[in-house]
Amino acid sequence: MAHLKRLVKLHFKRHYHKKFWKLGAVIFFFIIVLVLMQREVSVQYSKEESRMERNMKNKNKMLDLMLEAVNNIKDAMPKMQIGAPVRQNIDAGERPCLQGYYTAAELKPVLDRPPQDSNAPGASGKAFKTTNLSVEEQKEKERGEAKHCFNAFASDRISLHRDLGPDTRPPECIEQKFKRCPPLPTTSVIIVFHNEAWSTLLRTVHSVLYSSPAILLKEIILVDDASVDEYLHDKLDEYVKQFSIVKIVRQRERKGLITARLLGATVATAETLTFLDAHCECFYGWLEPLLARIAENYTAVVSPDIASIDLNTFEFNKPSPYGSNHNRGNFDWSLSFGWESLPDHEKQRRKDETYPIKTPTFAGGLFSISKEYFEYIGSYDEEMEIWGGENIEMSFRVWQCGGQLEIMPCSVVGHVFRSKSPHSFPKGTQVIARNQVRLAEVWMDEYKEIFYRRNTDAAKIVKQ
C-alpha cells in the first residue's frame, strides 16, 4: 500500500513537472513581450508629445499672425468715434512764457477809478487854492501846516480818488508795449508812515490801486512807525479792510524809516519791492516800466521820474508830451543829495524816453528793486537810525555790489516835497551825522577823509 502511494506520487511529479515548465516558459515569454511593448509605447508617446508641442507652437504663431492682421485691418478702417487727447501737463518750473506783448486787458488795474467831478477841488491834478477862508478855516489850515509841513487843509478837501487828467507822457511812453517773455515780475508796494495826514496817506493807497495792473500788484504793505495819532490806529485798520491786498504792520516804538522799510521787506511776498513815501500819487502806466527793466536786468534798481505835487495847492506837475530836460541824482563831499542836468554823453546814449537814465545816486524815497537782489546786497544798513543818509548809502551799495541805479522817464510818480521835516528825531539831529559816518567808514575807503574835512561833527564822532 505504501509502495503504491510512492508510485502514484512519482507519476504525478513526472506528469505535471513538464506542464509547469511549459507554463512558466509561456509566462516568462509573455512578460518579455509586455516589457517590449511598453517600451515601444513609451517611445511612441514621447515622439507624439514632441510632435504635439511643435504643433502647439505652430498654432500659436499662426494665431499671432491672424491677430496682427486683424489689428492692421482695424487700424486701416476709418474711425467713427474720436477719443479725447491725452493731456501732458508741463511742469511749472519748465513752463515757457508766452510770446508777444501784454494786452491792455491783461494790464487792467486793481480798481476802476470812480467817475470824476471836473469841478471838484484839485480835479485832474489841478491846483486848489485856499484863499478867502473864514477865521476857523484859516486856523485849521495853519494847524495842518504846522503839523505836516504842507497844506493839509487843501489835501483834506481833494478827493481820495482824484484822477490826474489826460495821459501827457511822450507818445513812445504811452504806446510802449511790454513783452510777456520774460514775464513782468510781481511787486509788493511798501509805504512807511509816521503821523501822516489821513488824506495824503489814503490818496497814495488809492492811487496805487487805480494805476497798478492787478496781475503785477501782489500787495500794499503799510508800515506804521509808531504813529500816535488815533485816526491811524483802529480807524485806519477798519478802512483798509475793504481792500484784500492791503495789510498793515506796526512798530511799537519809533525806529525810523530804515527799520520800518526793513520790516515791510520782511513780510513782503512778491518778486520785487517797490518803496513809496506816504504822500504820493501815481501817474498812468507808472509801474510797468519799472518792473520791465528789472525783468531785463535783476540788478537794476530803478526809480520813477519824480514829479512835484505842490505842497500848498496840491497841483500835480504833469509830464510833457515833448519830453523834458531830465535830472539825475548826485552828491557832494558833505554827502548831501542833489540834482544835476544830464551830461551830454548820457543824452546821446538814450534814443528816446523809454531808455533808462543812469544816475550816480537817487532820492531814495521811491524806487523798485528785485527782492532777491535786495537781500543779496545786504538790504539797508540796520545800524543806521531813524532817517538821513540812507539814500546815499544805498546808492553806494548798489554801484559797488554789481548793480546800477537808473531813472525810468516813462514811469511818473508825484511826490509832495516839503521844505522841512515835520518829524522829530528821538536821538537828536546828530543821528544824521552818525549815519553818514557809517556810510563813509563802510563804502568810501580813503576818500572818507575828504568827507571828514568837510563835516567836523562827523570827524568828532569817528574819533569817539
Short mmCIF file of C-alpha atoms in Angstrom, two decimals:
data_model
loop_
_atom_site.label_atom_id
_atom_site.label_comp_id
_atom_site.label_asym_id
_atom_site.label_seq_id
_atom_site.Cartn_x
_atom_site.Cartn_y
_atom_site.Cartn_z
CA MET A 1 0.00 0.00 0.00
CA ALA A 2 2.76 2.36 0.87
CA HIS A 3 4.59 1.32 -2.24
CA LEU A 4 1.55 2.16 -4.32
CA LYS A 5 1.41 5.70 -2.87
CA ARG A 6 5.04 6.28 -3.81
CA LEU A 7 4.39 5.17 -7.37
CA VAL A 8 1.39 7.45 -7.71
CA LYS A 9 3.31 10.43 -6.30
CA LEU A 10 6.27 9.84 -8.62
CA HIS A 11 3.95 9.61 -11.62
CA PHE A 12 2.25 12.86 -10.60
CA LYS A 13 5.59 14.69 -10.38
CA ARG A 14 6.75 13.48 -13.75
CA HIS A 15 3.47 14.23 -15.44
CA TYR A 16 2.90 17.73 -14.05
CA HIS A 17 6.57 18.82 -13.95
CA LYS A 18 6.59 19.07 -17.73
CA LYS A 19 3.34 21.08 -17.71
CA PHE A 20 4.60 23.53 -15.06
CA TRP A 21 7.81 24.12 -17.02
CA LYS A 22 5.85 24.81 -20.17
CA LEU A 23 3.51 27.15 -18.26
CA GLY A 24 6.45 29.03 -16.73
CA ALA A 25 8.05 29.40 -20.14
CA VAL A 26 4.84 30.83 -21.53
CA ILE A 27 4.50 33.25 -18.63
CA PHE A 28 8.14 34.39 -18.99
CA PHE A 29 7.69 34.94 -22.72
CA PHE A 30 4.51 36.91 -22.08
CA ILE A 31 6.29 39.15 -19.58
CA ILE A 32 9.10 39.82 -22.09
CA VAL A 33 6.56 40.75 -24.72
CA LEU A 34 4.80 43.10 -22.31
CA VAL A 35 8.08 44.85 -21.45
CA LEU A 36 8.97 45.32 -25.10
CA MET A 37 5.51 46.62 -25.93
CA GLN A 38 5.62 49.08 -23.03
CA ARG A 39 8.97 50.37 -24.19
CA GLU A 40 7.70 50.82 -27.72
CA VAL A 41 4.61 52.61 -26.47
CA SER A 42 6.72 54.94 -24.33
CA VAL A 43 8.94 55.83 -27.26
CA GLN A 44 5.94 56.43 -29.46
CA TYR A 45 4.24 58.56 -26.73
CA SER A 46 7.38 60.66 -26.34
CA LYS A 47 7.54 61.22 -30.08
CA GLU A 48 3.85 62.03 -30.12
CA GLU A 49 4.28 64.53 -27.27
CA SER A 50 7.12 66.30 -29.07
CA ARG A 51 5.06 66.44 -32.20
CA MET A 52 2.12 67.91 -30.26
CA GLU A 53 4.35 70.58 -28.73
CA ARG A 54 5.58 71.55 -32.17
CA ASN A 55 2.04 71.68 -33.39
CA MET A 56 1.04 73.95 -30.46
CA LYS A 57 3.89 76.33 -31.18
CA ASN A 58 2.93 76.48 -34.82
CA LYS A 59 -0.68 77.12 -33.84
CA ASN A 60 0.39 79.99 -31.51
CA LYS A 61 2.44 81.57 -34.28
CA MET A 62 -0.45 81.27 -36.64
CA LEU A 63 -2.77 82.85 -34.06
CA ASP A 64 -0.38 85.80 -33.56
CA LEU A 65 -0.24 86.38 -37.30
CA MET A 66 -4.01 86.32 -37.52
CA LEU A 67 -4.40 88.81 -34.64
CA GLU A 68 -1.84 91.14 -36.19
CA ALA A 69 -3.66 91.01 -39.49
CA VAL A 70 -6.96 91.79 -37.76
CA ASN A 71 -5.41 94.79 -35.97
CA ASN A 72 -3.95 96.08 -39.22
CA ILE A 73 -7.32 95.84 -40.87
CA LYS A 74 -8.92 97.55 -37.85
CA ASP A 75 -6.42 100.41 -37.90
CA ALA A 76 -6.92 100.87 -41.62
CA MET A 77 -10.64 101.34 -41.21
CA PRO A 78 -11.93 104.93 -40.78
CA LYS A 79 -12.69 105.72 -37.14
CA MET A 80 -16.21 106.88 -36.46
CA GLN A 81 -15.53 107.84 -32.80
CA ILE A 82 -12.78 110.31 -31.87
CA GLY A 83 -11.22 109.80 -28.46
CA ALA A 84 -10.07 112.58 -26.16
CA PRO A 85 -6.40 113.53 -26.47
CA VAL A 86 -4.10 112.69 -23.60
CA ARG A 87 -3.05 115.98 -21.98
CA GLN A 88 0.58 116.08 -20.91
CA ASN A 89 0.97 118.80 -18.30
CA ILE A 90 4.20 120.76 -18.35
CA ASP A 91 5.99 121.11 -15.06
CA ALA A 92 5.62 124.63 -13.59
CA GLY A 93 9.37 125.02 -13.40
CA GLU A 94 9.71 124.27 -17.12
CA ARG A 95 6.67 126.21 -18.39
CA PRO A 96 7.70 128.51 -21.25
CA CYS A 97 6.46 132.08 -21.04
CA LEU A 98 4.01 133.23 -23.68
CA GLN A 99 5.28 135.09 -26.72
CA GLY A 100 4.10 138.52 -27.78
CA TYR A 101 3.14 141.51 -25.65
CA TYR A 102 0.79 142.13 -22.75
CA THR A 103 -2.59 143.43 -23.81
CA ALA A 104 -4.43 146.33 -22.20
CA ALA A 105 -6.93 143.83 -20.78
CA GLU A 106 -4.12 141.88 -19.11
CA LEU A 107 -2.76 145.08 -17.54
CA LYS A 108 -6.11 146.18 -16.16
CA PRO A 109 -5.69 147.96 -12.79
CA VAL A 110 -6.77 146.53 -9.47
CA LEU A 111 -9.64 149.02 -9.17
CA ASP A 112 -11.51 151.19 -11.64
CA ARG A 113 -11.44 154.84 -10.70
CA PRO A 114 -14.96 156.17 -9.94
CA PRO A 115 -16.48 158.91 -12.12
CA GLN A 116 -14.91 162.31 -11.55
CA ASP A 117 -16.47 165.70 -10.93
CA SER A 118 -14.49 168.10 -13.10
CA ASN A 119 -15.41 170.97 -10.80
CA ALA A 120 -14.25 169.27 -7.60
CA PRO A 121 -11.25 170.72 -5.73
CA GLY A 122 -7.99 169.59 -7.32
CA ALA A 123 -9.76 167.64 -10.08
CA SER A 124 -7.50 166.37 -12.90
CA GLY A 125 -4.47 167.27 -10.83
CA LYS A 126 -5.23 170.98 -10.88
CA ALA A 127 -4.29 173.40 -8.14
CA PHE A 128 -6.71 174.01 -5.29
CA LYS A 129 -6.10 177.46 -3.89
CA THR A 130 -7.23 178.02 -0.33
CA THR A 131 -7.78 181.75 -0.14
CA ASN A 132 -10.58 183.88 1.29
CA LEU A 133 -11.00 181.49 4.19
CA SER A 134 -13.06 182.11 7.27
CA VAL A 135 -11.32 182.60 10.58
CA GLU A 136 -11.94 179.00 11.61
CA GLU A 137 -10.82 177.65 8.25
CA GLN A 138 -7.65 179.71 8.41
CA LYS A 139 -6.86 178.34 11.86
CA GLU A 140 -7.43 174.79 10.61
CA LYS A 141 -5.13 175.45 7.69
CA GLU A 142 -2.39 176.80 9.94
CA ARG A 143 -2.67 173.83 12.30
CA GLY A 144 -2.32 171.45 9.37
CA GLU A 145 0.71 173.27 8.01
CA ALA A 146 2.38 173.28 11.42
CA LYS A 147 1.78 169.57 11.93
CA HIS A 148 2.52 168.22 8.44
CA CYS A 149 4.57 170.96 6.77
CA PHE A 150 2.15 171.05 3.83
CA ASN A 151 -1.38 172.35 3.28
CA ALA A 152 -3.36 169.51 4.86
CA PHE A 153 -6.45 171.75 4.73
CA ALA A 154 -6.32 171.65 0.92
CA SER A 155 -5.44 167.96 0.80
CA ASP A 156 -8.41 167.02 3.00
CA ARG A 157 -10.79 168.68 0.53
CA ILE A 158 -9.38 166.97 -2.54
CA SER A 159 -10.92 163.61 -3.38
CA LEU A 160 -9.01 160.49 -2.39
CA HIS A 161 -9.97 159.19 -5.83
CA ARG A 162 -9.00 162.15 -7.98
CA ASP A 163 -7.65 161.46 -11.43
CA LEU A 164 -4.79 163.39 -12.97
CA GLY A 165 -6.35 164.34 -16.29
CA PRO A 166 -5.17 163.06 -19.69
CA ASP A 167 -2.01 160.99 -20.05
CA THR A 168 0.52 163.64 -21.11
CA ARG A 169 3.60 161.48 -21.32
CA PRO A 170 5.55 161.35 -24.60
CA PRO A 171 3.93 159.15 -27.29
CA GLU A 172 6.63 156.47 -27.03
CA CYS A 173 5.74 156.06 -23.36
CA ILE A 174 2.00 155.84 -23.96
CA GLU A 175 2.47 153.36 -26.82
CA GLN A 176 5.17 151.33 -25.10
CA LYS A 177 4.50 147.59 -25.10
CA PHE A 178 5.85 145.08 -22.63
CA LYS A 179 6.98 141.59 -23.57
CA ARG A 180 5.42 138.60 -21.93
CA CYS A 181 8.75 136.78 -22.05
CA PRO A 182 10.45 137.19 -19.68
CA PRO A 183 7.24 137.89 -17.72
CA LEU A 184 6.92 141.06 -15.68
CA PRO A 185 7.58 140.27 -12.01
CA THR A 186 5.07 140.91 -9.25
CA THR A 187 5.69 143.63 -6.68
CA SER A 188 4.93 144.47 -3.06
CA VAL A 189 4.40 148.21 -2.57
CA ILE A 190 5.77 149.25 0.83
CA ILE A 191 4.63 152.57 2.31
CA VAL A 192 6.07 153.73 5.64
CA PHE A 193 4.18 156.37 7.61
CA HIS A 194 4.55 158.19 10.90
CA ASN A 195 1.70 160.53 11.93
CA GLU A 196 0.88 161.06 8.24
CA ALA A 197 -2.17 163.10 7.25
CA TRP A 198 -5.18 160.88 6.62
CA SER A 199 -5.90 162.25 3.15
CA THR A 200 -2.36 162.07 1.75
CA LEU A 201 -1.80 158.54 3.04
CA LEU A 202 -5.05 157.16 1.65
CA ARG A 203 -4.78 159.09 -1.62
CA THR A 204 -1.43 157.34 -2.06
CA VAL A 205 -3.05 153.94 -1.43
CA HIS A 206 -5.97 154.63 -3.79
CA SER A 207 -3.61 155.97 -6.43
CA VAL A 208 -1.62 152.72 -6.40
CA LEU A 209 -4.81 150.63 -6.66
CA TYR A 210 -6.19 152.72 -9.55
CA SER A 211 -2.99 152.70 -11.62
CA SER A 212 -1.32 149.32 -10.97
CA PRO A 213 -2.10 146.18 -13.02
CA ALA A 214 -3.83 143.56 -10.91
CA ILE A 215 -1.57 140.79 -12.24
CA LEU A 216 1.52 142.68 -11.03
CA LEU A 217 0.47 144.21 -7.70
CA LYS A 218 0.77 141.43 -5.12
CA GLU A 219 0.10 143.59 -2.06
CA ILE A 220 0.35 147.01 -0.45
CA ILE A 221 2.11 146.93 2.90
CA LEU A 222 1.56 149.94 5.18
CA VAL A 223 4.23 150.11 7.86
CA ASP A 224 3.30 152.25 10.86
CA ASP A 225 6.40 153.65 12.53
CA ALA A 226 4.75 154.06 15.95
CA SER A 227 2.24 156.77 15.00
CA VAL A 228 0.49 158.42 17.94
CA ASP A 229 -2.44 159.95 16.03
CA GLU A 230 -5.55 157.94 16.90
CA TYR A 231 -7.03 158.03 13.39
CA LEU A 232 -4.06 155.95 12.21
CA HIS A 233 -4.95 153.06 14.52
CA ASP A 234 -8.39 151.43 14.65
CA LYS A 235 -9.93 153.79 12.11
CA LEU A 236 -7.24 153.00 9.55
CA ASP A 237 -7.46 149.27 10.28
CA GLU A 238 -11.19 149.37 9.63
CA TYR A 239 -10.84 151.43 6.45
CA VAL A 240 -8.35 149.15 4.69
CA LYS A 241 -10.44 146.03 5.36
CA GLN A 242 -12.25 146.78 2.10
CA PHE A 243 -9.03 146.04 0.20
CA SER A 244 -7.95 142.42 0.36
CA ILE A 245 -4.40 143.18 -0.79
CA VAL A 246 -3.70 145.96 1.73
CA LYS A 247 -2.13 144.98 5.02
CA ILE A 248 -0.79 146.96 7.97
CA VAL A 249 2.21 146.11 10.12
CA ARG A 250 3.25 148.22 13.07
CA GLN A 251 6.35 149.05 15.08
CA ARG A 252 5.57 149.61 18.75
CA GLU A 253 8.34 152.14 19.20
CA ARG A 254 9.65 154.64 16.71
CA LYS A 255 12.70 153.26 14.96
CA GLY A 256 12.64 155.31 11.81
CA LEU A 257 12.31 154.90 8.07
CA ILE A 258 15.13 152.40 7.58
CA THR A 259 13.98 149.87 10.16
CA ALA A 260 10.35 150.27 9.06
CA ARG A 261 11.23 149.57 5.44
CA LEU A 262 13.19 146.50 6.51
CA LEU A 263 10.12 145.30 8.40
CA GLY A 264 7.99 145.78 5.30
CA ALA A 265 10.52 143.91 3.17
CA THR A 266 10.49 141.03 5.65
CA VAL A 267 6.75 140.41 5.28
CA ALA A 268 6.66 141.10 1.52
CA THR A 269 5.90 138.09 -0.66
CA ALA A 270 6.32 139.44 -4.21
CA GLU A 271 9.32 139.10 -6.51
CA THR A 272 10.15 142.80 -6.28
CA LEU A 273 9.86 145.53 -3.67
CA THR A 274 8.54 148.98 -4.54
CA PHE A 275 9.07 151.65 -1.89
CA LEU A 276 6.88 154.77 -1.89
CA ASP A 277 6.53 157.66 0.51
CA ALA A 278 3.15 158.24 2.16
CA HIS A 279 2.34 161.42 0.17
CA CYS A 280 2.49 160.32 -3.47
CA GLU A 281 0.20 159.99 -6.47
CA CYS A 282 0.98 157.58 -9.29
CA PHE A 283 0.56 158.63 -12.91
CA TYR A 284 -0.70 156.42 -15.73
CA GLY A 285 1.47 153.40 -16.52
CA TRP A 286 3.92 154.11 -13.74
CA LEU A 287 4.59 150.53 -12.63
CA GLU A 288 5.18 148.59 -15.85
CA PRO A 289 8.40 150.39 -16.94
CA LEU A 290 9.98 149.79 -13.54
CA LEU A 291 9.18 146.08 -13.49
CA ALA A 292 10.08 145.60 -17.16
CA ARG A 293 13.57 146.94 -16.50
CA ILE A 294 14.05 144.57 -13.56
CA ALA A 295 12.83 141.70 -15.76
CA GLU A 296 15.62 142.58 -18.20
CA ASN A 297 18.28 143.01 -15.51
CA TYR A 298 17.55 141.96 -11.95
CA THR A 299 20.47 144.06 -10.63
CA ALA A 300 18.86 147.27 -11.91
CA VAL A 301 17.49 149.45 -9.10
CA VAL A 302 15.01 151.76 -10.76
CA SER A 303 13.32 154.97 -9.72
CA PRO A 304 10.40 156.72 -11.40
CA ASP A 305 10.68 160.20 -12.80
CA ILE A 306 9.51 162.12 -9.74
CA ALA A 307 7.01 164.89 -10.43
CA SER A 308 6.35 167.53 -7.81
CA ILE A 309 3.00 167.93 -6.08
CA ASP A 310 2.79 171.48 -4.82
CA LEU A 311 2.76 171.50 -1.01
CA ASN A 312 0.34 174.44 -0.92
CA THR A 313 -2.12 173.79 -3.75
CA PHE A 314 -1.53 170.07 -4.45
CA GLU A 315 -1.17 170.78 -8.14
CA PHE A 316 0.36 167.79 -9.94
CA ASN A 317 3.20 168.85 -12.24
CA LYS A 318 2.38 166.57 -15.16
CA PRO A 319 4.96 165.35 -17.69
CA SER A 320 5.28 166.99 -21.09
CA PRO A 321 4.44 165.04 -24.26
CA TYR A 322 7.56 166.54 -25.84
CA GLY A 323 9.86 165.16 -23.18
CA SER A 324 11.85 167.28 -20.80
CA ASN A 325 15.33 168.08 -19.68
CA HIS A 326 15.74 165.36 -17.12
CA ASN A 327 17.81 165.50 -13.98
CA ARG A 328 19.77 162.79 -12.22
CA GLY A 329 20.96 162.44 -8.64
CA ASN A 330 24.38 163.43 -7.38
CA PHE A 331 26.16 164.05 -4.06
CA ASP A 332 28.77 166.40 -2.73
CA TRP A 333 31.63 165.85 -0.27
CA SER A 334 29.32 166.59 2.63
CA LEU A 335 27.37 163.52 1.46
CA SER A 336 24.26 165.57 0.76
CA PHE A 337 21.97 164.60 -2.11
CA GLY A 338 21.27 166.94 -5.02
CA TRP A 339 20.05 167.11 -8.61
CA GLU A 340 22.00 167.89 -11.78
CA SER A 341 21.25 168.05 -15.51
CA LEU A 342 22.16 165.08 -17.64
CA PRO A 343 25.62 165.26 -19.21
CA ASP A 344 25.83 165.26 -23.00
CA HIS A 345 27.11 161.69 -23.24
CA GLU A 346 24.06 160.42 -21.33
CA LYS A 347 21.69 162.40 -23.56
CA GLN A 348 23.33 160.94 -26.67
CA ARG A 349 23.17 157.39 -25.34
CA ARG A 350 19.39 157.49 -24.95
CA LYS A 351 17.37 157.01 -28.16
CA ASP A 352 14.01 158.09 -26.71
CA GLU A 353 12.11 158.43 -23.44
CA THR A 354 11.78 154.67 -22.98
CA TYR A 355 15.53 154.41 -22.34
CA PRO A 356 16.65 154.48 -18.70
CA ILE A 357 18.79 157.26 -17.26
CA LYS A 358 21.86 156.12 -15.37
CA THR A 359 22.22 158.05 -12.13
CA PRO A 360 25.04 158.13 -9.55
CA THR A 361 22.58 158.46 -6.65
CA PHE A 362 18.84 158.59 -6.14
CA ALA A 363 16.47 160.40 -3.82
CA GLY A 364 15.67 157.07 -2.16
CA GLY A 365 12.03 157.65 -1.34
CA LEU A 366 10.59 156.00 -4.44
CA PHE A 367 12.18 153.01 -6.17
CA SER A 368 11.76 149.36 -7.17
CA ILE A 369 14.27 146.58 -6.61
CA SER A 370 14.36 142.82 -7.04
CA LYS A 371 13.80 141.24 -3.63
CA GLU A 372 16.49 138.68 -4.40
CA TYR A 373 19.00 141.40 -5.26
CA PHE A 374 17.93 143.49 -2.26
CA GLU A 375 18.81 140.57 0.01
CA TYR A 376 21.98 139.80 -1.95
CA ILE A 377 23.46 143.25 -1.33
CA GLY A 378 22.53 143.12 2.36
CA SER A 379 19.42 145.36 2.18
CA TYR A 380 19.67 148.54 4.25
CA ASP A 381 22.33 149.07 6.90
CA GLU A 382 20.48 148.03 10.06
CA GLU A 383 22.77 150.20 12.19
CA MET A 384 21.58 153.40 10.51
CA GLU A 385 18.89 155.06 12.61
CA ILE A 386 15.65 156.98 12.03
CA TRP A 387 16.31 158.89 8.81
CA GLY A 388 19.07 160.59 6.85
CA GLY A 389 21.89 159.39 4.61
CA GLU A 390 20.23 156.08 3.75
CA ASN A 391 19.67 157.07 0.11
CA ILE A 392 23.37 157.85 -0.45
CA GLU A 393 24.35 154.68 1.41
CA MET A 394 22.03 152.57 -0.76
CA SER A 395 23.36 154.28 -3.89
CA PHE A 396 26.97 153.43 -2.99
CA ARG A 397 25.94 149.91 -2.00
CA VAL A 398 24.23 149.21 -5.34
CA TRP A 399 27.02 150.55 -7.54
CA GLN A 400 29.74 148.75 -5.57
CA CYS A 401 27.86 145.43 -5.46
CA GLY A 402 27.43 144.88 -9.17
CA GLY A 403 24.18 146.78 -9.65
CA GLN A 404 23.15 150.01 -11.31
CA LEU A 405 20.88 152.89 -10.42
CA GLU A 406 18.51 154.12 -13.10
CA ILE A 407 15.61 156.51 -13.58
CA MET A 408 12.78 155.42 -15.90
CA PRO A 409 11.28 158.58 -17.50
CA CYS A 410 8.12 156.75 -18.68
CA SER A 411 7.34 155.97 -15.04
CA VAL A 412 5.99 159.09 -13.36
CA VAL A 413 5.06 159.40 -9.70
CA GLY A 414 4.11 162.64 -8.00
CA HIS A 415 5.55 163.48 -4.58
CA VAL A 416 4.86 166.26 -2.08
CA PHE A 417 8.25 167.88 -1.47
CA ARG A 418 8.29 169.65 1.88
CA SER A 419 10.66 172.42 2.83
CA LYS A 420 11.41 170.78 6.17
CA SER A 421 10.66 167.57 8.03
CA PRO A 422 7.65 167.61 10.36
CA HIS A 423 9.09 164.76 12.43
CA SER A 424 11.25 164.93 15.50
CA PHE A 425 14.45 162.95 15.94
CA PRO A 426 14.26 160.93 19.19
CA LYS A 427 18.05 160.91 19.48
CA GLY A 428 18.58 164.41 18.10
CA THR A 429 19.73 165.54 14.67
CA GLN A 430 23.16 164.09 15.41
CA VAL A 431 21.70 160.81 14.19
CA ILE A 432 22.15 162.06 10.62
CA ALA A 433 25.87 162.65 11.17
CA ARG A 434 26.24 159.20 12.74
CA ASN A 435 24.51 157.63 9.74
CA GLN A 436 26.89 159.45 7.42
CA VAL A 437 29.88 158.24 9.42
CA ARG A 438 28.73 154.64 8.94
CA LEU A 439 28.35 155.31 5.23
CA ALA A 440 31.85 156.78 4.96
CA GLU A 441 33.53 154.05 7.01
CA VAL A 442 31.92 151.20 5.06
CA TRP A 443 31.99 152.42 1.46
CA MET A 444 34.39 155.32 0.93
CA ASP A 445 37.83 153.86 1.76
CA GLU A 446 40.48 156.63 1.78
CA TYR A 447 38.02 159.16 0.33
CA LYS A 448 36.28 159.34 3.69
CA GLU A 449 38.98 161.77 4.83
CA ILE A 450 37.65 164.35 2.39
CA PHE A 451 34.21 163.98 3.96
CA TYR A 452 35.63 164.37 7.48
CA ARG A 453 37.37 167.59 6.46
CA ARG A 454 34.02 168.93 5.29
CA ASN A 455 31.98 167.69 8.27
CA THR A 456 33.72 168.35 11.55
CA ASP A 457 30.86 166.86 13.58
CA ALA A 458 31.31 163.58 11.74
CA ALA A 459 35.06 163.74 12.32
CA LYS A 460 34.47 164.07 16.06
CA ILE A 461 32.06 161.13 16.09
CA VAL A 462 34.51 158.82 14.34
CA LYS A 463 37.17 159.60 16.96
CA GLN A 464 34.90 158.71 19.87
#
